[in-house]
Amino acid sequence: MAEESRSNRLNGLIWPATAKSDEETGELSIGGLKASELIKEYGTPAFILDESDFRARAKTFRDATHKFFGEDAEVYYASKAFTSVATCKWLAADGVNLDVCTGGELAVALAANFPPNRIEVHGNNKSVAEIEEAIQVGVRFIVADSLIELDRINSIAGRLGKKQAILLRLTPGISAHTHESIATAHEDVKFGFSIASGAAMLAAVTAIKREHLILEGVHCHIGSQIFDDAGFILAIERLIRFIAEVKKTHSVELHHLDFGGGFGIAYTDLDDPMDIHLVLQKIHEALVAQCEKNEISMPTIAIEPGRAIAGPAMVTLYEVGTVKDVVLEDGKTRTYISVDGGMSDNIRPSLYGAEYSALLANRISTAPPTPSRVVGKHCETGDIVIRDIALPSDIVPGDVLAIPATGAYGRSMASNYNHILRPPVIAVSDGVAKTIIRREKISDLLALEEG
Ligand code: LLP
């Protein structure tokens, strides 16, 4: 109780569950560890991952999925949001399956001894080697994305003397309300087989005929960072109608339906994400109604959340390096605060115009807020972490900024642009910190040089 009264509550939608800001000192702590302790040990920039929060979010999806769709429903965590051997081990232990979309993501899962029969493999251009590896280790599903790929999977499975369970990636023709680059189920898109054009039916017929394929069901993913359930409901309607059509015309029952991920999260106080229980309940209602209407039995359901598990569980800590006031055309001043990372550890603001929030994490400030822009250290004007934010006017070099909700597509999309070293990921829990991905070293960069 005493602990509570000394801590400012941080918005639980944006910050990890254990994040607190000390009321007297203003210092941020996560997983029972102060920002200053973490920085002393691990330096900046660093991704701090709240282990219990990550695992709790994954288990919430698992339990909600079971509650609405039954015990055989499955959650496949989307590795692309963030993956590591440690997180794969947590997911394996917590009964959450894994979606991978490259040989690299599969390799991390296998290095964690993740059970292959709980892995689903995606991708619109899987290589022969990737397909071979997936079949050989015995993954649960390969999600087929083109006719060429159907034949490729069939012939590789044949060569290995196996039959491979597959799902068809379908395009239900839906324009999800999200950034253009992360909407995936409208017609003019590289993914999947269009239902409307007949490509999906052709793919189903082709798959049914192939000797080494077991066509178990269908898959779709309508996009990412979605705040509205309408797209999911419409996708369900179209997928169920498709399943019924295949049953009617080819007497084959597709008994597995995976409707992907995409559940949006809050990055700033203005974001109001959907309640996951409410969305799943609505999807369940739509499923029951559609199955009844189309006279098919309820398929086994799977979902693939990534962002909603990893995103809010991680925070980036940066150290401020320079502060500069810039006078704008209208005579107003903007404070540019440069931190020791930027677009190499968070490309999302430059790529999608994504917005983030920030907190002065090492001390309390009573200085009035001033219009500010948080920028990185890359040689590029677009290297912006937060375009417009009001931050205390007394921020100086050496201060620490914490950016919440960087867990998804931050470290996983990080680059070495300008030969910057990618930050570590430090998992914190109950006062204990452990490195799950170490900071890159100059020797890692030089190790690739052969000149
Ligand atoms: N399943 C499939 C087949 C996907 O393609 C994706 C994401 C997911 C599941 C997980 O979606 P989530 O639950 O994380 O929204 N780099 C972008 C996001 C790209 C998402 C790609 N596919 C970003 O930073 O916003």
Tab-separated table of C-alpha atoms and ligand atoms in Angstrom:
chain	number	residue	atom	x	y	z
A	1	MET	CA	0.000	0.000	0.000
A	2	ALA	CA	2.825	2.382	0.975
A	3	GLU	CA	4.508	1.457	-2.309
A	4	GLU	CA	1.298	2.345	-4.185
A	5	SER	CA	0.997	5.775	-2.638
A	6	ARG	CA	4.546	6.676	-3.639
A	7	SER	CA	4.057	5.693	-7.276
A	8	ASN	CA	2.303	7.543	-10.015
A	9	ARG	CA	0.106	5.263	-11.995
A	10	LEU	CA	1.088	5.093	-15.624
A	11	ASN	CA	-1.542	4.520	-18.297
A	12	GLY	CA	-1.839	0.728	-18.270
A	13	LEU	CA	-2.815	0.629	-21.921
A	14	ILE	CA	0.509	2.099	-23.015
A	15	TRP	CA	2.938	1.023	-20.303
A	16	PRO	CA	3.908	-2.470	-19.131
A	17	ALA	CA	1.849	-3.661	-16.169
A	18	THR	CA	4.714	-3.289	-13.676
A	19	ALA	CA	5.887	0.160	-14.852
A	20	LYS	CA	5.761	2.801	-12.120
A	21	SER	CA	6.922	6.347	-11.770
A	22	ASP	CA	8.136	7.253	-8.278
A	23	GLU	CA	6.127	10.185	-7.000
A	24	GLU	CA	9.038	11.782	-5.134
A	25	THR	CA	11.975	11.160	-7.429
A	26	GLY	CA	10.107	10.863	-10.753
A	27	GLU	CA	12.133	7.783	-11.574
A	28	LEU	CA	10.632	5.056	-13.739
A	29	SER	CA	10.840	1.440	-12.638
A	30	ILE	CA	9.819	-1.714	-14.491
A	31	GLY	CA	9.688	-5.233	-13.109
A	32	GLY	CA	10.826	-3.835	-9.758
A	33	LEU	CA	14.014	-2.307	-11.220
A	34	LYS	CA	14.797	1.391	-11.462
A	35	ALA	CA	15.719	2.935	-14.786
A	36	SER	CA	19.020	4.136	-13.264
A	37	GLU	CA	19.967	0.588	-12.195
A	38	LEU	CA	19.107	-0.795	-15.620
A	39	ILE	CA	21.080	1.884	-17.436
A	40	LYS	CA	24.096	1.465	-15.168
A	41	GLU	CA	24.176	-2.234	-15.960
A	42	TYR	CA	23.074	-2.307	-19.594
A	43	GLY	CA	23.541	1.199	-21.046
A	44	THR	CA	21.284	2.953	-23.558
A	45	PRO	CA	19.517	2.638	-25.868
A	46	ALA	CA	17.942	-0.503	-24.486
A	47	PHE	CA	14.654	-2.327	-24.834
A	48	ILE	CA	13.275	-3.287	-21.424
A	49	LEU	CA	10.816	-6.168	-21.599
A	50	ASP	CA	8.398	-6.805	-18.746
A	51	GLU	CA	8.402	-10.598	-18.738
A	52	SER	CA	5.299	-11.081	-16.621
A	53	ASP	CA	3.358	-8.591	-18.735
A	54	PHE	CA	4.353	-10.265	-22.020
A	55	ARG	CA	3.374	-13.656	-20.642
A	56	ALA	CA	0.144	-12.387	-19.109
A	57	ARG	CA	-0.924	-10.860	-22.433
A	58	ALA	CA	-0.165	-14.116	-24.273
A	59	LYS	CA	-2.127	-16.086	-21.679
A	60	THR	CA	-5.035	-13.663	-21.895
A	61	PHE	CA	-5.280	-14.403	-25.626
A	62	ARG	CA	-4.948	-18.142	-24.962
A	63	ASP	CA	-7.677	-18.155	-22.302
A	64	ALA	CA	-10.024	-15.839	-24.202
A	65	THR	CA	-9.631	-17.938	-27.336
A	66	HIS	CA	-10.470	-21.096	-25.389
A	67	LYS	CA	-13.398	-19.369	-23.703
A	68	PHE	CA	-15.036	-18.272	-26.927
A	69	PHE	CA	-13.969	-20.950	-29.409
A	70	GLY	CA	-13.405	-24.029	-27.236
A	71	GLU	CA	-10.387	-25.880	-25.874
A	72	ASP	CA	-9.064	-26.915	-29.301
A	73	ALA	CA	-8.787	-23.274	-30.463
A	74	GLU	CA	-5.194	-22.092	-30.804
A	75	VAL	CA	-3.172	-18.902	-30.494
A	76	TYR	CA	-0.135	-18.619	-32.771
A	77	TYR	CA	2.006	-15.713	-31.544
A	78	ALA	CA	3.335	-13.794	-34.578
A	79	SER	CA	7.127	-13.963	-34.211
A	80	LYS	CA	7.617	-11.038	-36.570
A	81	ALA	CA	6.438	-8.634	-33.853
A	82	PHE	CA	9.410	-9.658	-31.699
A	83	THR	CA	11.097	-12.975	-31.257
A	84	SER	CA	13.966	-14.418	-29.256
A	85	VAL	CA	14.887	-17.777	-27.790
A	86	ALA	CA	13.710	-16.642	-24.352
A	87	THR	CA	10.264	-15.500	-25.497
A	88	CYS	CA	9.813	-18.722	-27.507
A	89	LYS	CA	10.549	-20.701	-24.330
A	90	TRP	CA	7.982	-18.690	-22.368
A	91	LEU	CA	5.348	-19.225	-25.059
A	92	ALA	CA	6.111	-22.940	-25.283
A	93	ALA	CA	5.663	-23.265	-21.510
A	94	ASP	CA	2.516	-21.135	-21.489
A	95	GLY	CA	0.636	-23.119	-24.141
A	96	VAL	CA	0.840	-20.524	-26.905
A	97	ASN	CA	1.840	-21.621	-30.405
A	98	LEU	CA	4.094	-19.819	-32.865
A	99	ASP	CA	3.736	-18.289	-36.310
A	100	VAL	CA	6.979	-17.850	-38.248
A	101	CYS	CA	7.376	-16.418	-41.716
A	102	THR	CA	11.025	-17.070	-42.557
A	103	GLY	CA	13.711	-19.649	-42.025
A	104	GLY	CA	15.331	-17.208	-39.590
A	105	GLU	CA	12.260	-17.038	-37.375
A	106	LEU	CA	11.950	-20.820	-37.576
A	107	ALA	CA	15.606	-21.189	-36.559
A	108	VAL	CA	15.036	-19.091	-33.420
A	109	ALA	CA	11.989	-21.228	-32.522
A	110	LEU	CA	13.946	-24.448	-33.028
A	111	ALA	CA	16.891	-23.095	-31.025
A	112	ALA	CA	14.402	-22.655	-28.173
A	113	ASN	CA	13.267	-26.278	-28.634
A	114	PHE	CA	9.816	-25.000	-29.520
A	115	PRO	CA	7.688	-28.040	-30.448
A	116	PRO	CA	7.537	-28.000	-34.278
A	117	ASN	CA	4.002	-29.371	-34.248
A	118	ARG	CA	2.923	-26.073	-32.663
A	119	ILE	CA	4.472	-23.928	-35.411
A	120	GLU	CA	2.719	-22.496	-38.455
A	121	VAL	CA	4.774	-21.249	-41.402
A	122	HIS	CA	3.814	-18.157	-43.416
A	123	GLY	CA	5.306	-16.121	-46.225
A	124	ASN	CA	4.447	-15.231	-49.802
A	125	ASN	CA	7.767	-16.458	-51.165
A	126	LYS	CA	9.127	-19.277	-49.064
A	127	SER	CA	12.314	-20.708	-50.474
A	128	VAL	CA	12.750	-24.394	-51.281
A	129	ALA	CA	15.178	-24.635	-48.350
A	130	GLU	CA	12.657	-23.017	-45.988
A	131	ILE	CA	9.874	-25.372	-47.073
A	132	GLU	CA	12.171	-28.372	-46.837
A	133	GLU	CA	13.253	-27.469	-43.306
A	134	ALA	CA	9.651	-26.846	-42.219
A	135	ILE	CA	8.443	-30.204	-43.541
A	136	GLN	CA	11.440	-32.079	-42.228
A	137	VAL	CA	11.083	-30.801	-38.662
A	138	GLY	CA	7.325	-31.465	-38.801
A	139	VAL	CA	5.578	-28.093	-38.514
A	140	ARG	CA	1.823	-28.092	-37.883
A	141	PHE	CA	0.820	-26.067	-40.944
A	142	ILE	CA	2.360	-24.425	-43.937
A	143	VAL	CA	0.134	-21.595	-45.134
A	144	ALA	CA	0.244	-21.711	-48.929
A	145	ASP	CA	0.199	-18.400	-50.755
A	146	SER	CA	0.288	-19.200	-54.500
A	147	LEU	CA	-0.259	-22.023	-56.997
A	148	ILE	CA	3.476	-22.240	-57.582
A	149	GLU	CA	3.950	-22.727	-53.882
A	150	LEU	CA	1.301	-25.456	-53.694
A	151	ASP	CA	3.238	-27.439	-56.256
A	152	ARG	CA	6.513	-26.668	-54.536
A	153	ILE	CA	5.276	-27.871	-51.134
A	154	ASN	CA	3.712	-30.939	-52.748
A	155	SER	CA	6.851	-31.978	-54.562
A	156	ILE	CA	9.167	-31.362	-51.592
A	157	ALA	CA	6.834	-33.328	-49.294
A	158	GLY	CA	6.778	-36.122	-51.875
A	159	ARG	CA	10.561	-36.151	-52.090
A	160	LEU	CA	10.767	-36.397	-48.290
A	161	GLY	CA	8.151	-39.151	-48.260
A	162	LYS	CA	5.705	-37.069	-46.221
A	163	LYS	CA	2.277	-35.496	-46.414
A	164	GLN	CA	2.101	-31.866	-45.307
A	165	ALA	CA	-0.903	-30.216	-43.651
A	166	ILE	CA	-1.617	-26.867	-45.264
A	167	LEU	CA	-3.938	-23.893	-45.002
A	168	LEU	CA	-4.752	-21.623	-47.920
A	169	ARG	CA	-4.063	-17.951	-47.397
A	170	LEU	CA	-7.187	-16.229	-48.666
A	171	THR	CA	-7.792	-12.620	-49.605
A	172	PRO	CA	-11.348	-11.768	-48.610
A	173	GLY	CA	-11.304	-8.359	-50.342
A	174	ILE	CA	-11.431	-6.153	-47.285
A	175	SER	CA	-9.952	-2.699	-46.875
A	176	ALA	CA	-8.998	-2.669	-43.208
A	177	HIS	CA	-8.834	0.801	-41.714
A	178	THR	CA	-5.141	1.045	-41.043
A	179	HIS	CA	-1.968	2.338	-42.696
A	180	GLU	CA	-1.760	1.286	-46.372
A	181	SER	CA	1.480	-0.645	-45.836
A	182	ILE	CA	-0.028	-2.860	-43.147
A	183	ALA	CA	-3.451	-3.582	-44.667
A	184	THR	CA	-3.280	-7.000	-46.274
A	185	ALA	CA	-6.641	-8.306	-47.421
A	186	HIS	CA	-7.853	-5.979	-50.182
A	187	GLU	CA	-7.698	-7.285	-53.770
A	188	ASP	CA	-4.582	-5.504	-55.068
A	189	VAL	CA	-2.126	-7.067	-52.662
A	190	LYS	CA	0.726	-9.557	-52.878
A	191	PHE	CA	-0.711	-11.963	-50.325
A	192	GLY	CA	-2.961	-14.947	-50.818
A	193	PHE	CA	-5.669	-16.177	-53.151
A	194	SER	CA	-8.560	-13.851	-53.909
A	195	ILE	CA	-11.975	-15.290	-53.083
A	196	ALA	CA	-13.816	-12.889	-55.398
A	197	SER	CA	-11.752	-13.675	-58.506
A	198	GLY	CA	-12.044	-17.447	-58.160
A	199	ALA	CA	-8.328	-17.866	-57.457
A	200	ALA	CA	-9.125	-19.268	-54.011
A	201	MET	CA	-11.426	-21.967	-55.394
A	202	LEU	CA	-8.835	-22.927	-58.003
A	203	ALA	CA	-6.237	-23.199	-55.235
A	204	ALA	CA	-8.554	-25.406	-53.170
A	205	VAL	CA	-9.197	-27.726	-56.101
A	206	THR	CA	-5.485	-27.879	-56.883
A	207	ALA	CA	-4.571	-28.619	-53.260
A	208	ILE	CA	-7.213	-31.334	-52.937
A	209	LYS	CA	-5.742	-33.107	-55.977
A	210	ARG	CA	-2.123	-32.987	-54.802
A	211	GLU	CA	-1.044	-36.287	-53.345
A	212	HIS	CA	1.307	-34.989	-50.667
A	213	LEU	CA	-0.845	-32.137	-49.371
A	214	ILE	CA	-3.552	-32.336	-46.716
A	215	LEU	CA	-5.779	-29.314	-47.132
A	216	GLU	CA	-7.043	-28.663	-43.613
A	217	GLY	CA	-8.429	-25.178	-43.830
A	218	VAL	CA	-8.182	-21.517	-44.639
A	219	HIS	CA	-6.343	-18.513	-43.321
A	220	CYS	CA	-6.608	-14.769	-43.655
A	221	HIS	CA	-4.982	-11.766	-42.052
A	222	ILE	CA	-6.755	-8.521	-42.809
A	223	GLY	CA	-4.063	-6.141	-41.577
A	224	SER	CA	-2.375	-4.814	-38.493
A	225	GLN	CA	-3.098	-2.151	-35.840
A	226	ILE	CA	-6.838	-2.524	-36.353
A	227	PHE	CA	-9.216	-0.632	-34.073
A	228	ASP	CA	-12.535	-1.752	-35.451
A	229	ASP	CA	-14.125	-5.214	-35.498
A	230	ALA	CA	-16.073	-4.736	-38.750
A	231	GLY	CA	-13.209	-6.056	-40.927
A	232	PHE	CA	-12.883	-9.240	-38.874
A	233	ILE	CA	-16.642	-9.885	-39.049
A	234	LEU	CA	-16.747	-9.386	-42.806
A	235	ALA	CA	-13.714	-11.648	-43.263
A	236	ILE	CA	-15.396	-14.371	-41.197
A	237	GLU	CA	-18.540	-14.124	-43.330
A	238	ARG	CA	-16.583	-14.496	-46.563
A	239	LEU	CA	-14.352	-17.293	-45.294
A	240	ILE	CA	-17.267	-19.327	-43.975
A	241	ARG	CA	-19.129	-18.881	-47.258
A	242	PHE	CA	-16.004	-20.106	-49.047
A	243	ILE	CA	-15.709	-23.173	-46.799
A	244	ALA	CA	-19.382	-23.973	-47.500
A	245	GLU	CA	-18.819	-23.558	-51.228
A	246	VAL	CA	-15.884	-25.998	-51.192
A	247	LYS	CA	-17.986	-28.489	-49.242
A	248	LYS	CA	-20.887	-28.162	-51.668
A	249	THR	CA	-18.897	-28.389	-54.874
A	250	HIS	CA	-16.095	-30.771	-53.881
A	251	SER	CA	-17.432	-32.629	-50.813
A	252	VAL	CA	-14.345	-31.657	-48.846
A	253	GLU	CA	-14.756	-30.200	-45.393
A	254	LEU	CA	-12.190	-27.542	-44.428
A	255	HIS	CA	-12.279	-27.749	-40.671
A	256	HIS	CA	-9.676	-25.185	-39.664
A	257	LEU	CA	-10.047	-21.408	-39.813
A	258	ASP	CA	-7.275	-19.013	-38.837
A	259	PHE	CA	-8.221	-15.362	-39.006
A	260	GLY	CA	-4.773	-13.921	-38.287
A	261	GLY	CA	-3.731	-11.112	-35.996
A	262	GLY	CA	-4.018	-7.363	-36.227
A	263	PHE	CA	-5.481	-6.370	-32.858
A	264	GLY	CA	-4.531	-2.720	-32.362
A	265	ILE	CA	-2.821	-1.288	-29.276
A	266	ALA	CA	-2.461	2.161	-27.694
A	267	TYR	CA	0.711	4.152	-28.335
A	268	THR	CA	-0.524	7.451	-26.905
A	269	ASP	CA	-3.298	8.513	-24.514
A	270	LEU	CA	-5.487	9.259	-27.528
A	271	ASP	CA	-5.582	5.644	-28.739
A	272	ASP	CA	-8.537	3.565	-27.661
A	273	PRO	CA	-7.960	-0.077	-28.651
A	274	MET	CA	-10.707	-2.676	-28.748
A	275	ASP	CA	-11.230	-4.902	-25.741
A	276	ILE	CA	-9.976	-8.308	-26.837
A	277	HIS	CA	-12.785	-10.199	-25.071
A	278	LEU	CA	-15.381	-8.054	-26.767
A	279	VAL	CA	-13.873	-8.540	-30.245
A	280	LEU	CA	-13.566	-12.286	-29.816
A	281	GLN	CA	-17.113	-12.488	-28.514
A	282	LYS	CA	-18.408	-10.616	-31.572
A	283	ILE	CA	-16.354	-12.803	-33.881
A	284	HIS	CA	-17.748	-15.867	-32.148
A	285	GLU	CA	-21.308	-14.631	-32.645
A	286	ALA	CA	-20.593	-13.980	-36.319
A	287	LEU	CA	-19.071	-17.439	-36.687
A	288	VAL	CA	-22.026	-19.215	-35.118
A	289	ALA	CA	-24.474	-17.274	-37.277
A	290	GLN	CA	-22.513	-17.848	-40.486
A	291	CYS	CA	-21.984	-21.569	-39.846
A	292	GLU	CA	-25.696	-21.996	-39.236
A	293	LYS	CA	-26.640	-19.993	-42.291
A	294	ASN	CA	-24.231	-21.887	-44.540
A	295	GLU	CA	-24.972	-25.263	-42.958
A	296	ILE	CA	-21.444	-26.214	-42.002
A	297	SER	CA	-20.067	-27.309	-38.657
A	298	MET	CA	-17.963	-24.898	-36.625
A	299	PRO	CA	-14.305	-25.038	-37.729
A	300	THR	CA	-11.409	-25.131	-35.278
A	301	ILE	CA	-10.325	-21.548	-34.740
A	302	ALA	CA	-6.840	-20.034	-34.595
A	303	ILE	CA	-5.643	-16.462	-34.203
A	304	GLU	CA	-2.197	-14.871	-34.590
A	305	PRO	CA	-1.697	-11.822	-32.405
A	306	GLY	CA	1.769	-10.273	-32.389
A	307	ARG	CA	1.643	-6.571	-31.577
A	308	ALA	CA	-0.987	-6.909	-28.841
A	309	ILE	CA	1.279	-9.294	-26.907
A	310	ALA	CA	4.738	-7.814	-27.420
A	311	GLY	CA	3.927	-4.136	-27.989
A	312	PRO	CA	2.887	-2.778	-24.609
A	313	ALA	CA	5.227	-5.119	-22.720
A	314	MET	CA	8.375	-3.274	-23.825
A	315	VAL	CA	9.832	0.192	-23.286
A	316	THR	CA	12.851	1.814	-24.924
A	317	LEU	CA	15.253	3.758	-22.721
A	318	TYR	CA	17.301	6.449	-24.480
A	319	GLU	CA	19.821	8.913	-23.129
A	320	VAL	CA	19.484	12.508	-24.248
A	321	GLY	CA	22.641	13.702	-26.017
A	322	THR	CA	21.864	17.227	-27.220
A	323	VAL	CA	19.038	19.741	-26.821
A	324	LYS	CA	18.536	22.545	-29.301
A	325	ASP	CA	15.887	25.258	-29.689
A	326	VAL	CA	14.898	25.896	-33.291
A	327	VAL	CA	12.903	29.001	-34.231
A	328	LEU	CA	10.135	28.116	-36.662
A	329	GLU	CA	8.753	30.194	-39.532
A	330	ASP	CA	5.888	31.442	-37.389
A	331	GLY	CA	8.331	32.693	-34.784
A	332	LYS	CA	7.539	29.927	-32.309
A	333	THR	CA	10.261	27.718	-30.904
A	334	ARG	CA	10.575	23.958	-31.058
A	335	THR	CA	12.975	22.088	-28.824
A	336	TYR	CA	14.840	19.309	-30.607
A	337	ILE	CA	15.875	16.603	-28.190
A	338	SER	CA	18.387	14.148	-29.692
A	339	VAL	CA	18.594	10.665	-28.245
A	340	ASP	CA	21.212	7.972	-28.725
A	341	GLY	CA	19.143	5.758	-31.057
A	342	GLY	CA	16.423	6.542	-33.581
A	343	MET	CA	15.256	5.083	-36.873
A	344	SER	CA	17.612	2.093	-36.550
A	345	ASP	CA	15.776	0.852	-33.453
A	346	ASN	CA	12.341	2.276	-34.298
A	347	ILE	CA	11.593	2.733	-37.981
A	348	ARG	CA	7.834	2.946	-37.390
A	349	PRO	CA	7.502	6.757	-37.149
A	350	SER	CA	9.349	7.241	-40.477
A	351	LEU	CA	7.709	4.281	-42.213
A	352	TYR	CA	4.110	4.580	-41.054
A	353	GLY	CA	3.910	7.996	-39.397
A	354	ALA	CA	3.471	6.089	-36.129
A	355	GLU	CA	3.052	8.181	-32.992
A	356	TYR	CA	4.591	7.476	-29.609
A	357	SER	CA	4.616	9.013	-26.163
A	358	ALA	CA	7.566	9.667	-23.845
A	359	LEU	CA	8.353	10.134	-20.192
A	360	LEU	CA	11.313	11.779	-18.502
A	361	ALA	CA	12.434	8.643	-16.705
A	362	ASN	CA	15.366	9.577	-14.449
A	363	ARG	CA	14.055	12.472	-12.350
A	364	ILE	CA	11.101	14.659	-11.536
A	365	SER	CA	10.632	17.942	-13.341
A	366	THR	CA	8.327	20.807	-12.463
A	367	ALA	CA	9.417	22.842	-15.481
A	368	PRO	CA	6.551	23.792	-17.803
A	369	PRO	CA	6.126	21.591	-20.854
A	370	THR	CA	7.369	22.980	-24.124
A	371	PRO	CA	6.695	21.905	-27.748
A	372	SER	CA	9.374	19.365	-28.519
A	373	ARG	CA	10.507	16.870	-31.113
A	374	VAL	CA	12.433	13.761	-30.137
A	375	VAL	CA	14.933	12.842	-32.842
A	376	GLY	CA	17.534	10.145	-33.318
A	377	LYS	CA	21.227	10.312	-34.169
A	378	HIS	CA	21.032	9.210	-37.805
A	379	CYS	CA	22.066	11.389	-40.710
A	380	GLU	CA	18.546	11.891	-41.930
A	381	THR	CA	15.894	14.563	-41.310
A	382	GLY	CA	13.195	11.888	-41.165
A	383	ASP	CA	14.934	10.254	-38.237
A	384	ILE	CA	12.186	11.224	-35.820
A	385	VAL	CA	11.093	9.259	-32.777
A	386	ILE	CA	8.242	11.594	-31.771
A	387	ARG	CA	7.240	14.413	-34.102
A	388	ASP	CA	5.197	16.533	-31.714
A	389	ILE	CA	5.197	16.202	-27.963
A	390	ALA	CA	5.145	18.527	-24.980
A	391	LEU	CA	8.095	17.695	-22.722
A	392	PRO	CA	9.520	19.505	-19.675
A	393	SER	CA	11.515	22.565	-20.770
A	394	ASP	CA	14.479	21.716	-18.529
A	395	ILE	CA	15.550	18.479	-20.264
A	396	VAL	CA	19.345	18.378	-20.534
A	397	PRO	CA	21.986	16.000	-21.885
A	398	GLY	CA	22.250	12.953	-19.641
A	399	ASP	CA	18.515	12.808	-18.963
A	400	VAL	CA	16.733	9.583	-19.799
A	401	LEU	CA	13.622	9.327	-21.958
A	402	ALA	CA	11.438	6.248	-21.830
A	403	ILE	CA	9.283	5.488	-24.867
A	404	PRO	CA	6.503	3.006	-24.088
A	405	ALA	CA	4.873	0.415	-26.369
A	406	THR	CA	7.973	-0.257	-28.473
A	407	GLY	CA	7.846	-4.048	-28.072
A	408	ALA	CA	6.298	-4.858	-31.428
A	409	TYR	CA	8.129	-4.196	-34.685
A	410	GLY	CA	10.825	-2.164	-32.909
A	411	ARG	CA	13.725	-4.523	-32.248
A	412	SER	CA	12.408	-6.907	-34.938
A	413	MET	CA	12.665	-4.209	-37.635
A	414	ALA	CA	15.897	-2.720	-36.282
A	415	SER	CA	18.758	-2.133	-38.690
A	416	ASN	CA	22.413	-1.194	-38.663
A	417	TYR	CA	21.832	2.012	-40.634
A	418	ASN	CA	24.850	4.291	-40.222
A	419	HIS	CA	26.544	1.255	-38.704
A	420	ILE	CA	24.735	1.778	-35.459
A	421	LEU	CA	24.740	-1.158	-33.087
A	422	ARG	CA	21.338	-2.675	-32.408
A	423	PRO	CA	20.205	-2.330	-28.774
A	424	PRO	CA	19.861	-5.221	-26.358
A	425	VAL	CA	16.601	-6.588	-25.009
A	426	ILE	CA	16.607	-6.906	-21.233
A	427	ALA	CA	13.856	-8.953	-19.607
A	428	VAL	CA	12.875	-7.782	-16.133
A	429	SER	CA	10.759	-9.602	-13.578
A	430	ASP	CA	10.408	-9.367	-9.786
A	431	GLY	CA	13.516	-7.257	-9.352
A	432	VAL	CA	15.714	-9.460	-11.574
A	433	ALA	CA	17.027	-8.427	-14.992
A	434	LYS	CA	18.434	-10.745	-17.642
A	435	THR	CA	19.760	-10.064	-21.096
A	436	ILE	CA	17.767	-12.018	-23.650
A	437	ILE	CA	19.380	-10.376	-26.677
A	438	ARG	CA	22.718	-8.701	-26.051
A	439	ARG	CA	23.807	-5.360	-27.441
A	440	GLU	CA	25.618	-5.629	-30.762
A	441	LYS	CA	29.310	-4.921	-30.768
A	442	ILE	CA	31.545	-3.310	-33.369
A	443	SER	CA	33.083	-6.771	-33.759
A	444	ASP	CA	29.650	-8.093	-34.861
A	445	LEU	CA	29.625	-5.532	-37.661
A	446	LEU	CA	33.231	-6.184	-38.633
A	447	ALA	CA	32.662	-9.942	-38.591
A	448	LEU	CA	30.827	-9.597	-41.920
A	449	GLU	CA	33.680	-7.795	-43.641
A	450	GLU	CA	35.738	-9.953	-45.961
A	451	GLY	CA	37.645	-7.254	-47.807
B	1	LLP	N1	-0.385	-13.058	-39.034
B	1	LLP	C1	0.082	-12.665	-40.226
B	1	LLP	C2	-0.069	-13.548	-41.374
B	1	LLP	C3	0.702	-11.416	-40.360
B	1	LLP	O1	1.148	-11.044	-41.545
B	1	LLP	C4	0.852	-10.584	-39.235
B	1	LLP	C5	1.509	-9.283	-39.347
B	1	LLP	C6	0.364	-11.034	-37.996
B	1	LLP	C7	-0.255	-12.283	-37.941
B	1	LLP	C8	0.489	-10.243	-36.743
B	1	LLP	O2	-0.178	-9.042	-36.782
B	1	LLP	P1	-0.281	-8.135	-35.458
B	1	LLP	O3	-1.141	-8.869	-34.464
B	1	LLP	O4	1.086	-7.945	-34.934
B	1	LLP	O5	-0.884	-6.865	-35.931
B	1	LLP	N2	5.661	-3.729	-39.319
B	1	LLP	C9	4.290	-3.258	-39.171
B	1	LLP	C10	3.346	-4.394	-38.942
B	1	LLP	C11	3.370	-5.412	-40.044
B	1	LLP	C12	2.507	-6.600	-39.745
B	1	LLP	C13	2.771	-7.705	-40.687
B	1	LLP	N3	1.993	-8.869	-40.443
B	1	LLP	C14	4.222	-2.244	-38.038
B	1	LLP	O6	5.238	-1.953	-37.437
B	1	LLP	O7	3.152	-1.697	-37.759
